[in-house]
Every structure is written in C-alpha cells, then in structure tokens.
PDB file of C-alpha atoms in Angstrom:
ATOM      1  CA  UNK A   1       0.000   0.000   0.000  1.00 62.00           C
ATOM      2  CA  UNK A   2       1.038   3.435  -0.964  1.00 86.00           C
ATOM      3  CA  UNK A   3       2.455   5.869   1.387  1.00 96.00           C
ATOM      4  CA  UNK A   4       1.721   9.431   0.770  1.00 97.00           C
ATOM      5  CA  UNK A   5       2.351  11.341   4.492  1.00 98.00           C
ATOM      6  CA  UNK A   6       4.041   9.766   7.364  1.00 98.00           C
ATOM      7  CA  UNK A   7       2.797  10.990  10.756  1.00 98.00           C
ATOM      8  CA  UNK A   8       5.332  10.029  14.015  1.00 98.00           C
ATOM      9  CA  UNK A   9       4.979   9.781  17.608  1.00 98.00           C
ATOM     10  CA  UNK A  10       8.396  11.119  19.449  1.00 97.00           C
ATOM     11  CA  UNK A  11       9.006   9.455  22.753  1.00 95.00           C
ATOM     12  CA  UNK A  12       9.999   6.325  22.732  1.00 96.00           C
ATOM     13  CA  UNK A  13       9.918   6.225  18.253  1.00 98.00           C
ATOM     14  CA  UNK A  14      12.406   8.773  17.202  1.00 98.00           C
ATOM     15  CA  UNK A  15      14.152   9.545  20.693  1.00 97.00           C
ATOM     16  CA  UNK A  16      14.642   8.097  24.364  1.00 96.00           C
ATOM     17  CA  UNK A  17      11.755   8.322  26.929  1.00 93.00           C
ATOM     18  CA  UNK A  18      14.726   8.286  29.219  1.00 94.00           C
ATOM     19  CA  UNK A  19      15.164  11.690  27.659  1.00 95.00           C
ATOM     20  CA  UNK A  20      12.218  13.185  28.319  1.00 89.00           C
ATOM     21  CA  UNK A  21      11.599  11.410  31.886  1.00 90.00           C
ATOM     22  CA  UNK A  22      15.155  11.856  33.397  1.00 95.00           C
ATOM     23  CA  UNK A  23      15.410  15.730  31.841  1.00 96.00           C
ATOM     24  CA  UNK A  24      13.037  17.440  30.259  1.00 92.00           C
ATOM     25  CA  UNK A  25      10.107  16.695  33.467  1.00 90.00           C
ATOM     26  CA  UNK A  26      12.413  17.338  36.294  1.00 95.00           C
ATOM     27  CA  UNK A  27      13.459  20.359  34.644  1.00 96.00           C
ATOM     28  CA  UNK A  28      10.326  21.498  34.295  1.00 94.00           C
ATOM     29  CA  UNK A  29       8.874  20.300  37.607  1.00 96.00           C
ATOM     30  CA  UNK A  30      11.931  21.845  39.117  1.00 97.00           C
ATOM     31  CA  UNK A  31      11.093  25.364  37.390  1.00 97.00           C
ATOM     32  CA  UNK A  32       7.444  25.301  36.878  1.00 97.00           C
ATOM     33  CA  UNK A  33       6.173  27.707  40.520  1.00 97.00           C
ATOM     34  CA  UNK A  34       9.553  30.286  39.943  1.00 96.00           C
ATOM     35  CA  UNK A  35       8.459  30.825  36.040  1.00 96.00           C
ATOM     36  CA  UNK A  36       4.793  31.197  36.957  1.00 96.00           C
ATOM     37  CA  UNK A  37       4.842  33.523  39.544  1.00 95.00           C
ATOM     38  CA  UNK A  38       7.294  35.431  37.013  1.00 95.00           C
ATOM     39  CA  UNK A  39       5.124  35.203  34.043  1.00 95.00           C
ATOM     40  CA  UNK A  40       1.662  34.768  35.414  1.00 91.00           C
ATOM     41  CA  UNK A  41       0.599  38.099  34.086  1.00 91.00           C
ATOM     42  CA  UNK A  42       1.672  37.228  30.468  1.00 95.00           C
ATOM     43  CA  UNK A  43      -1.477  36.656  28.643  1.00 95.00           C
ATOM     44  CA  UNK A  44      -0.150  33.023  27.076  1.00 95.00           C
ATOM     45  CA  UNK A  45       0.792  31.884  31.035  1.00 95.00           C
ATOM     46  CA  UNK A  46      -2.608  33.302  32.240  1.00 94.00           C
ATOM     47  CA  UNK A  47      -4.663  31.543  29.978  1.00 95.00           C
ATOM     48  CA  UNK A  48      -3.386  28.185  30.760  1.00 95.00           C
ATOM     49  CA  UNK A  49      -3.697  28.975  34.320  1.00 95.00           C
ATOM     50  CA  UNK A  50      -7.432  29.855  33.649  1.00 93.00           C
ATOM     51  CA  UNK A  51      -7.517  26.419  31.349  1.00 94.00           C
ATOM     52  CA  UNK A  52      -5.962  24.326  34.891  1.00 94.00           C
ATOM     53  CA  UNK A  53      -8.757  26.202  36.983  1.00 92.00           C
ATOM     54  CA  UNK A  54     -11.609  25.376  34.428  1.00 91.00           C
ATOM     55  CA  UNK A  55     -10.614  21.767  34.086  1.00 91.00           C
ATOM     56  CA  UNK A  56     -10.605  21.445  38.019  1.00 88.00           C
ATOM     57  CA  UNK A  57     -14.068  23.067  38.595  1.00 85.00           C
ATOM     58  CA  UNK A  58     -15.164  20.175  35.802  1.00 87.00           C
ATOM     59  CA  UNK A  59     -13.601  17.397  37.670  1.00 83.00           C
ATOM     60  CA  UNK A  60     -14.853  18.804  41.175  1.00 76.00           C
ATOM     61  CA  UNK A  61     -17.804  20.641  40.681  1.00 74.00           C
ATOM     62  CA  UNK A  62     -18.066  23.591  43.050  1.00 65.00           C
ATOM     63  CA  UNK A  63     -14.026  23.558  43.388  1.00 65.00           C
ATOM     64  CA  UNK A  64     -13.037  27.000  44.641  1.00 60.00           C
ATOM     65  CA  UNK A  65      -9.936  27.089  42.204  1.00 63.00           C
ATOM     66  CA  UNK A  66      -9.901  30.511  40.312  1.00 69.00           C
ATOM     67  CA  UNK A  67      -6.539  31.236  37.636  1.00 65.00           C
ATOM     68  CA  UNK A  68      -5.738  34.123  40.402  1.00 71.00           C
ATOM     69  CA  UNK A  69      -4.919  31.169  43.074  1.00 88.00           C
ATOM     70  CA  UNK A  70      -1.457  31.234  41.704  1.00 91.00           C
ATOM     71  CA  UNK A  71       0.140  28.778  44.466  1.00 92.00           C
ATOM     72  CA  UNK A  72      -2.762  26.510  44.563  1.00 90.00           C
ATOM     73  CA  UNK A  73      -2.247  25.580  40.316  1.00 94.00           C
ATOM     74  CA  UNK A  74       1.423  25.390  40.698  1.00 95.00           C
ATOM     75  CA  UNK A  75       0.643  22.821  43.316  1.00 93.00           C
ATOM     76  CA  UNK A  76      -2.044  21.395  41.196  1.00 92.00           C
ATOM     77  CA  UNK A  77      -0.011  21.125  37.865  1.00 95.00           C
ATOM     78  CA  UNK A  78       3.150  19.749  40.066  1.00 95.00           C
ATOM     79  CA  UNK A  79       1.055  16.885  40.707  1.00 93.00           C
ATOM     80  CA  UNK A  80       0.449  16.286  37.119  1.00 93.00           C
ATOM     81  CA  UNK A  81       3.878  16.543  35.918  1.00 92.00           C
ATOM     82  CA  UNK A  82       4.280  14.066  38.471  1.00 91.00           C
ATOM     83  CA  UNK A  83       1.195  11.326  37.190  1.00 92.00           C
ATOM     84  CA  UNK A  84       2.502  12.269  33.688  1.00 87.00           C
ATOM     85  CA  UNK A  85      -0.838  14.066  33.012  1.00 89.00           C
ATOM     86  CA  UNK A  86      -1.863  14.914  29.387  1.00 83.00           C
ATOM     87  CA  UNK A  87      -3.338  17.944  30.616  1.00 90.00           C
ATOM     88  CA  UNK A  88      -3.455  20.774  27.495  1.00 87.00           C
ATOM     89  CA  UNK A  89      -2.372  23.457  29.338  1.00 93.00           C
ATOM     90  CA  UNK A  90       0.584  21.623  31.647  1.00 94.00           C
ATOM     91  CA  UNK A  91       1.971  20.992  28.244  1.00 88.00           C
ATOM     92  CA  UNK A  92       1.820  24.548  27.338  1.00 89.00           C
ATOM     93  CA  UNK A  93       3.644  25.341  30.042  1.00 94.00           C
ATOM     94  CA  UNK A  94       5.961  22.868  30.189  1.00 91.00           C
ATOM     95  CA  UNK A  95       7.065  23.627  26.516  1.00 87.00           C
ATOM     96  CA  UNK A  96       7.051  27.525  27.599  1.00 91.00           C
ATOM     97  CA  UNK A  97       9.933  26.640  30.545  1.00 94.00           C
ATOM     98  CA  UNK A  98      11.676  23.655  28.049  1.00 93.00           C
ATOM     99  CA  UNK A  99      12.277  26.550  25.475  1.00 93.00           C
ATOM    100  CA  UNK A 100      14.503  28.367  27.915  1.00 91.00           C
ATOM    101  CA  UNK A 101      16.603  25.153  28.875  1.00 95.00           C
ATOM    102  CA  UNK A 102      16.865  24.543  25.250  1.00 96.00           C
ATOM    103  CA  UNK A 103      17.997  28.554  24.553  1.00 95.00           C
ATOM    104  CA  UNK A 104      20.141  28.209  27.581  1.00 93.00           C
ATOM    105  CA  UNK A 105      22.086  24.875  26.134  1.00 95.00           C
ATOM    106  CA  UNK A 106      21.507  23.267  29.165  1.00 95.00           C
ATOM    107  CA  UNK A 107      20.435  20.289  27.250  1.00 96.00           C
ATOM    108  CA  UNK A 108      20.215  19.025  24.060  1.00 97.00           C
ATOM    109  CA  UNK A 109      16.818  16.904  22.646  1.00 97.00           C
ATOM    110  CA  UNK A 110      18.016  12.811  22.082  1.00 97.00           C
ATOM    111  CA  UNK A 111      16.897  11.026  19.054  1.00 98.00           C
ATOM    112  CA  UNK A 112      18.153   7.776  17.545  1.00 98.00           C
ATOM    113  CA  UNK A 113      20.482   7.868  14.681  1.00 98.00           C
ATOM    114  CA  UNK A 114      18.641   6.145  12.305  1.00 98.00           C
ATOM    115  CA  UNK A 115      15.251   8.235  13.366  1.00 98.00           C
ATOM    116  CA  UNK A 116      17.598  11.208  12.155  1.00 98.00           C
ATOM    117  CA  UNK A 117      18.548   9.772   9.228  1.00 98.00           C
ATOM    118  CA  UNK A 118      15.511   7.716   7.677  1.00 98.00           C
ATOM    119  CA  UNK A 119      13.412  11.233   8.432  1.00 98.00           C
ATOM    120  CA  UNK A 120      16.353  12.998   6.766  1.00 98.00           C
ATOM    121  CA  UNK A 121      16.364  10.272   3.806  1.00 97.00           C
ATOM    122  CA  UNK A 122      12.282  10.297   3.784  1.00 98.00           C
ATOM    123  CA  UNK A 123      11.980  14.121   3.660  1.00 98.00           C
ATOM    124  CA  UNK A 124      14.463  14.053   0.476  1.00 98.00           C
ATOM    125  CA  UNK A 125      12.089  11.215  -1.005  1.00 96.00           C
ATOM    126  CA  UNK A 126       9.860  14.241  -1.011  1.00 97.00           C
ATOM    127  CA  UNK A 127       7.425  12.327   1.603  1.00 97.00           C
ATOM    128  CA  UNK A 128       5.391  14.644   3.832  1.00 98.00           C
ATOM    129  CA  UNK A 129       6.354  14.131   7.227  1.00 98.00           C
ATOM    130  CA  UNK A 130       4.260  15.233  10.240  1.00 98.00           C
ATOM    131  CA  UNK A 131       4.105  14.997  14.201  1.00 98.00           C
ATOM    132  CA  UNK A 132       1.890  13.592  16.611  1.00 98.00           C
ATOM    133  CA  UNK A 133       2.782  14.204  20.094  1.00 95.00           C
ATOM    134  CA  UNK A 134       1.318  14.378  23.748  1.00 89.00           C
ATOM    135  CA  UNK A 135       3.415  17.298  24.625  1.00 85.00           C
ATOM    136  CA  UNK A 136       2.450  20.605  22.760  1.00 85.00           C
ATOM    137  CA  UNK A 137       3.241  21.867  19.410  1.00 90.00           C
ATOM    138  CA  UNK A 138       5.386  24.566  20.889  1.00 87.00           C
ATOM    139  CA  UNK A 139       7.573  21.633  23.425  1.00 87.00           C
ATOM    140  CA  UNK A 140       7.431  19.520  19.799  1.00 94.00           C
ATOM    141  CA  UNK A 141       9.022  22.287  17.817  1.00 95.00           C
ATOM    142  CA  UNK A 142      11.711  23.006  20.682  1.00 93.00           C
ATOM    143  CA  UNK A 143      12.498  19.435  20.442  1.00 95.00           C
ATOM    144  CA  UNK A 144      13.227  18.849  17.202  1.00 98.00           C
ATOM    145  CA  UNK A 145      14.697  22.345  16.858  1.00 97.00           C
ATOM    146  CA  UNK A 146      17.548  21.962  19.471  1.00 97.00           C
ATOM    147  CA  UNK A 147      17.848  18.006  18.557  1.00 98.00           C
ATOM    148  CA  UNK A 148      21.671  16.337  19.401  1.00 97.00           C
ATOM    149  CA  UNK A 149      21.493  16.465  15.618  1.00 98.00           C
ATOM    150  CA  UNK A 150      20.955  20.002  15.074  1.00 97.00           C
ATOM    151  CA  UNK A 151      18.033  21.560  13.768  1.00 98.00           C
ATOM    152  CA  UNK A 152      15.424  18.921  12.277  1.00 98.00           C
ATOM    153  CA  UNK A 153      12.027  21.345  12.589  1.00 98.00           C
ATOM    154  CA  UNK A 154      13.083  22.219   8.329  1.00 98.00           C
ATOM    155  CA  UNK A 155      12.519  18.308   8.303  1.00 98.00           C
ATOM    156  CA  UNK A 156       8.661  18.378   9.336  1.00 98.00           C
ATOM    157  CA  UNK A 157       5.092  19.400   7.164  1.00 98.00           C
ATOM    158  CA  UNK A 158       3.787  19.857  10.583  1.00 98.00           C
ATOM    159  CA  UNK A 159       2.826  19.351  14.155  1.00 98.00           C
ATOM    160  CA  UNK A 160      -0.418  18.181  15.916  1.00 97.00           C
ATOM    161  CA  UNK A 161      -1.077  17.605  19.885  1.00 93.00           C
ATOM    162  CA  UNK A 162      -3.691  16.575  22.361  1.00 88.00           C
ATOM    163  CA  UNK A 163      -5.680  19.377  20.924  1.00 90.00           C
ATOM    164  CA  UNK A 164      -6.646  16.993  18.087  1.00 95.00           C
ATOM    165  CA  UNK A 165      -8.195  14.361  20.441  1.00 95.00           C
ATOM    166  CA  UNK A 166      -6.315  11.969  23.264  1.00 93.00           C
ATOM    167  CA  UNK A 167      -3.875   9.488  21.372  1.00 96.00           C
ATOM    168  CA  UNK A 168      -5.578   6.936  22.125  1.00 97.00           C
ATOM    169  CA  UNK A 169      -8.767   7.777  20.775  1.00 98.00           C
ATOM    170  CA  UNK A 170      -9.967   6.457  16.810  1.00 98.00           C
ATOM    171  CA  UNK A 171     -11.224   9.690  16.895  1.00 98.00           C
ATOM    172  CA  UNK A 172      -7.557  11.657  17.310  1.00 98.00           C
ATOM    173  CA  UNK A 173      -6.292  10.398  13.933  1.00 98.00           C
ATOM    174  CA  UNK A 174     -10.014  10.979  11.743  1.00 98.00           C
ATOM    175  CA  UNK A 175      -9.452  14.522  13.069  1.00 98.00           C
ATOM    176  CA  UNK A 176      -5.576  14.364  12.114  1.00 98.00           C
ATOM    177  CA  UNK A 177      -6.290  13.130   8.536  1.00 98.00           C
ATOM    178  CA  UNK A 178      -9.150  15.456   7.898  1.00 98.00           C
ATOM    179  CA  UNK A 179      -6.807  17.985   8.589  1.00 98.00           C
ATOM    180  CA  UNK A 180      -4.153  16.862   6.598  1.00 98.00           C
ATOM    181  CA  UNK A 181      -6.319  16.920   3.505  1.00 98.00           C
ATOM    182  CA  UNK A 182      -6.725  20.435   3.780  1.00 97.00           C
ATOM    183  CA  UNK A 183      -2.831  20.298   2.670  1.00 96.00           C
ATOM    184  CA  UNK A 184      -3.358  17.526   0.247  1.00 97.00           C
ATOM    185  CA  UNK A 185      -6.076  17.228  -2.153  1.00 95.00           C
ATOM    186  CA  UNK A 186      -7.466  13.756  -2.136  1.00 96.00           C
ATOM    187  CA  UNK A 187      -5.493  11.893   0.559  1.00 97.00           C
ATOM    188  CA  UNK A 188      -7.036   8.855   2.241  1.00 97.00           C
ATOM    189  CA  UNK A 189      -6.689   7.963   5.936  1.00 98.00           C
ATOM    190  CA  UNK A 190      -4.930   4.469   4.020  1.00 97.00           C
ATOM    191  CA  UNK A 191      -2.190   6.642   2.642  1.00 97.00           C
ATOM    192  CA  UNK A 192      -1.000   7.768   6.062  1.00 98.00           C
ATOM    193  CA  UNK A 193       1.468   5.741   7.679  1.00 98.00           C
ATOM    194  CA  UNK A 194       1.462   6.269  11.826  1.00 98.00           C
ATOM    195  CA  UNK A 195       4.768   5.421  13.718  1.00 98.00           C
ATOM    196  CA  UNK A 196       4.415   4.797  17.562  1.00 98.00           C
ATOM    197  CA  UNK A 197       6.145   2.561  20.041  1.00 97.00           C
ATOM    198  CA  UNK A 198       2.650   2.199  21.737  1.00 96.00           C
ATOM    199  CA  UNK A 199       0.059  -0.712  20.511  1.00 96.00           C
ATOM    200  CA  UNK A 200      -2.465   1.613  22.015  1.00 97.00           C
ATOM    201  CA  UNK A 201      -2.203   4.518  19.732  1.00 98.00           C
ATOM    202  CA  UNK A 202      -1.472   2.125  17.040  1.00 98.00           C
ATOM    203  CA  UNK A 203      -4.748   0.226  17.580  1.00 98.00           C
ATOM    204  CA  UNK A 204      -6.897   3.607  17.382  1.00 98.00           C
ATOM    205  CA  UNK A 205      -4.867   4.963  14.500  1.00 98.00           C
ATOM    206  CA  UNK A 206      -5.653   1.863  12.260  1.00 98.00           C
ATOM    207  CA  UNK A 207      -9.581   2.117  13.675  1.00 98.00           C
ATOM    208  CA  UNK A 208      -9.332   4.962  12.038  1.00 98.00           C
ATOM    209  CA  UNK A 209      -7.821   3.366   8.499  1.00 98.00           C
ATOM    210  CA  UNK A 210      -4.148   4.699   8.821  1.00 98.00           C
ATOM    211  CA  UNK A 211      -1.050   2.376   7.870  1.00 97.00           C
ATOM    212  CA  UNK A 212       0.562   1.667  11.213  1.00 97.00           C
ATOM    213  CA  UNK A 213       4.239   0.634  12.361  1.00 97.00           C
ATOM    214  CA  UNK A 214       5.178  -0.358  15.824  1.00 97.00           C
ATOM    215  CA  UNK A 215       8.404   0.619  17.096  1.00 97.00           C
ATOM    216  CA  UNK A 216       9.711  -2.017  19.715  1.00 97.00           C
ATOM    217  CA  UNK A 217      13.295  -0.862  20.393  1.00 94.00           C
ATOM    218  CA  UNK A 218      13.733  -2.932  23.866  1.00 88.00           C
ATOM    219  CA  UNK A 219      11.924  -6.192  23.894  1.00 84.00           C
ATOM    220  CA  UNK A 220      10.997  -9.187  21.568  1.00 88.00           C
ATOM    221  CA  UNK A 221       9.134  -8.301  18.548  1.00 90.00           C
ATOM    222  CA  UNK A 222       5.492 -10.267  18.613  1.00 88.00           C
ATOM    223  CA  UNK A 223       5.161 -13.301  15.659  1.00 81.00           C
ATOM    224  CA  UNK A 224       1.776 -12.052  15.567  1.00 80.00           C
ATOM    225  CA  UNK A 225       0.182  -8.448  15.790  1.00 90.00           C
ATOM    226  CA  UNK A 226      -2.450  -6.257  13.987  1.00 92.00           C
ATOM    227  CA  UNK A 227       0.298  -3.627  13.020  1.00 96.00           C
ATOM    228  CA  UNK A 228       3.696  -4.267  11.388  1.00 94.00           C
ATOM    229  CA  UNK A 229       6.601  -4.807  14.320  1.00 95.00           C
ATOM    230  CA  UNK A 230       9.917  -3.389  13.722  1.00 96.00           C
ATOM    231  CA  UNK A 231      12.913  -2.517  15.813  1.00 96.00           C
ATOM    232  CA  UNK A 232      13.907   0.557  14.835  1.00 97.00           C
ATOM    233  CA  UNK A 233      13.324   2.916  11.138  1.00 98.00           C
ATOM    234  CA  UNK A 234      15.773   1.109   9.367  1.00 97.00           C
ATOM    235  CA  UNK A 235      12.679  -1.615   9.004  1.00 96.00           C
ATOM    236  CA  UNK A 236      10.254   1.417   8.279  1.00 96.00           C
ATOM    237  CA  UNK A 237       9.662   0.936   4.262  1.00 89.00           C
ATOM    238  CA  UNK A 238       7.272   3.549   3.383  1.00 90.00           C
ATOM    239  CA  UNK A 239       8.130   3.519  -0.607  1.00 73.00           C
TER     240      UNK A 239
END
C-alpha cells in the first residue's frame, strides 16, 4: 500500500523516553512555581492557568480554584507533571519553561540515529512528514529544533497535539487526517502511515484506516500483531 504522508509519535519512536523522563520533566517540575509567579501576568501563562482552573471546577464541581490562586495551580499542575498528566495546558507550560533550557544549552533533545537519518532520507524522497505528540506543538518544535542532531524542525510538514483528540482515541487520527487533507487534495486515511512505540495509539490509529508501524526498540518483537513490528526505522519501508 502506498504511502503518501508519514505521521510520528516522538518518545519512545524517534528519541529516548529516558530523555524526556530523566530531563526534560524534572526540569520542568523543578522550574514550573519560579516561572509562573514570574510570568503569570503574560497573557499566554494566564490563559493556561485559567484552562488548569476550568478543568478542576469540571472534575470537582463547586471547586473553589480561580486562575488568580497562583500557588494553589502550581501545586495542582506539580502533581500532574508528576502522574505524567496529558493535561493541554501543563503541556503549554511545560514547553514555555523547556524553550529556555533549550535557549540556555543546558540540554540538548536525544533522538536515535537512524530516526535522524531515515526522516532525513524520507523528507528528500519528497514524503510529507508530520508529528503527533502528547506534549504541545510549541515543546514539539523546541524538540526537534535543538535536537543532538541540530536543527530537524526544516525536516517536518507539521505538528499536531492533544488538541486533536487523546492518542488513544480512533477519533484523534479521523481529526488528524481530515486535517491533513486540507494540505493535500485527495489523501485517504490508508495513505497515512502512523509510527508509535505504543500498541495503544497504534490500535486507534488503524480504527481509524491509517497504515501503522510499531516501534519495539527494547523487547521481543510479537510473531503475531495487527500492526507491522519493527525494531527501529531502518525496518520502516514507506516507498
């Protein structure tokens, strides 16, 4: 089967979750309640602090949280950071305080060498690539941007988030692909091809009719499974 656009999860498919759990969330954890009380009258920083207040009042009706309790939302998205919480606007934030470690050099994003080159090799094929992510388009864009291997953002069509649906909803990728047709005229949810190291994801993306590829880079790849198994892009044949 044909594939026209290639769509790729990050953590744990082109780079290290160690990367991301041993760096970039104790970073942020570490400098999440100094840069909001810095920023919290920047517009960008108050909205997501009005976005944590609203989704508390709709988890505990009648919750007294207002976006002008400062200490009581940095306590609030701490705890998230720490249960790994897709929250929308914890990512925001998180990518907001990531950009300045990134600016600063005080890290450097990890990806695996043939991620780098097979979406280096793929983007010369003149194959659309995009991202799907759980962190935010900004934290994706920093990522990539300030890679060990430079600057890969040049590499990418674009970027989508948990603002197109939860990644483990069917739903996520019809939203994705309708979305990618706007950029090209008569694609087919079969002529997207999702990369993810988790079946989850995998299993909603092909609900949805995508081409999928499962990334196992530590373990035993299954003799059976819905998706194709592979450990690491070199296996990735999207021509």
């Amino acid at each position: 089967m044909t594939v026209k656009v290639i769509l790729t999860d990050i953590e744990g498919t082109t780079s290290s979750i160690a990367f991301v759990k041993d760096v970039l969330f104790p970073y942020a954890a570490s400098h999440l309640a100094g840069y909001v009380r810095a920023n919290r009258n920047a517009p960008l920083v108050q909205q997501q602090l009005q976005a944590t207040a609203q989704l508390l009042e709709e988890e505990s009706p009648g919750s007294e949280a207002t976006a002008a309790d400062t200490d009581a939302l940095i306590n609030t998205l701490l705890e998230w950071i720490a249960a790994d919480r897709k929250a929308t606007p914890l990512k925001v934030l998180q990518g907001l305080i990531w950009e300045t470690g990134y600016k600063n050099g005080d890290y450097a994003a990890h990806m695996y060498p043939d991620a780098t080159a097979n979406l280096r090799q793929w983007h010369a094929d003149g194959i659309p690539l995009y991202v799907y992510s759980s962190g935010s388009v900004k934290a994706q864009q920093l990522f990539f941007g300030y890679s060990q291997d430079g600057n890969l953002l040049p590499l990418f069509s674009g970027h989508f988030d948990t603002q197109s649906g939860a990644k483990q909803a069917a739903d996520s990728y019809r939203n994705i692909v309708q979305q990618l047709q706007t950029q090209h005229v008569g694609l087919l949810a079969a002529d997207v091809l999702f990369l993810s190291d988790i079946e989850a994801e995998l299993d909603a993306a092909r609900e949805a009719g995508l081409q999928t590829c499962w990334l196992i880079r530590d373990g035993k790849i299954p003799q059976a499974s819905a998706h194709t198994a592979v450990p690491s892009f070199d296996f990735v044949q999207p021509l």
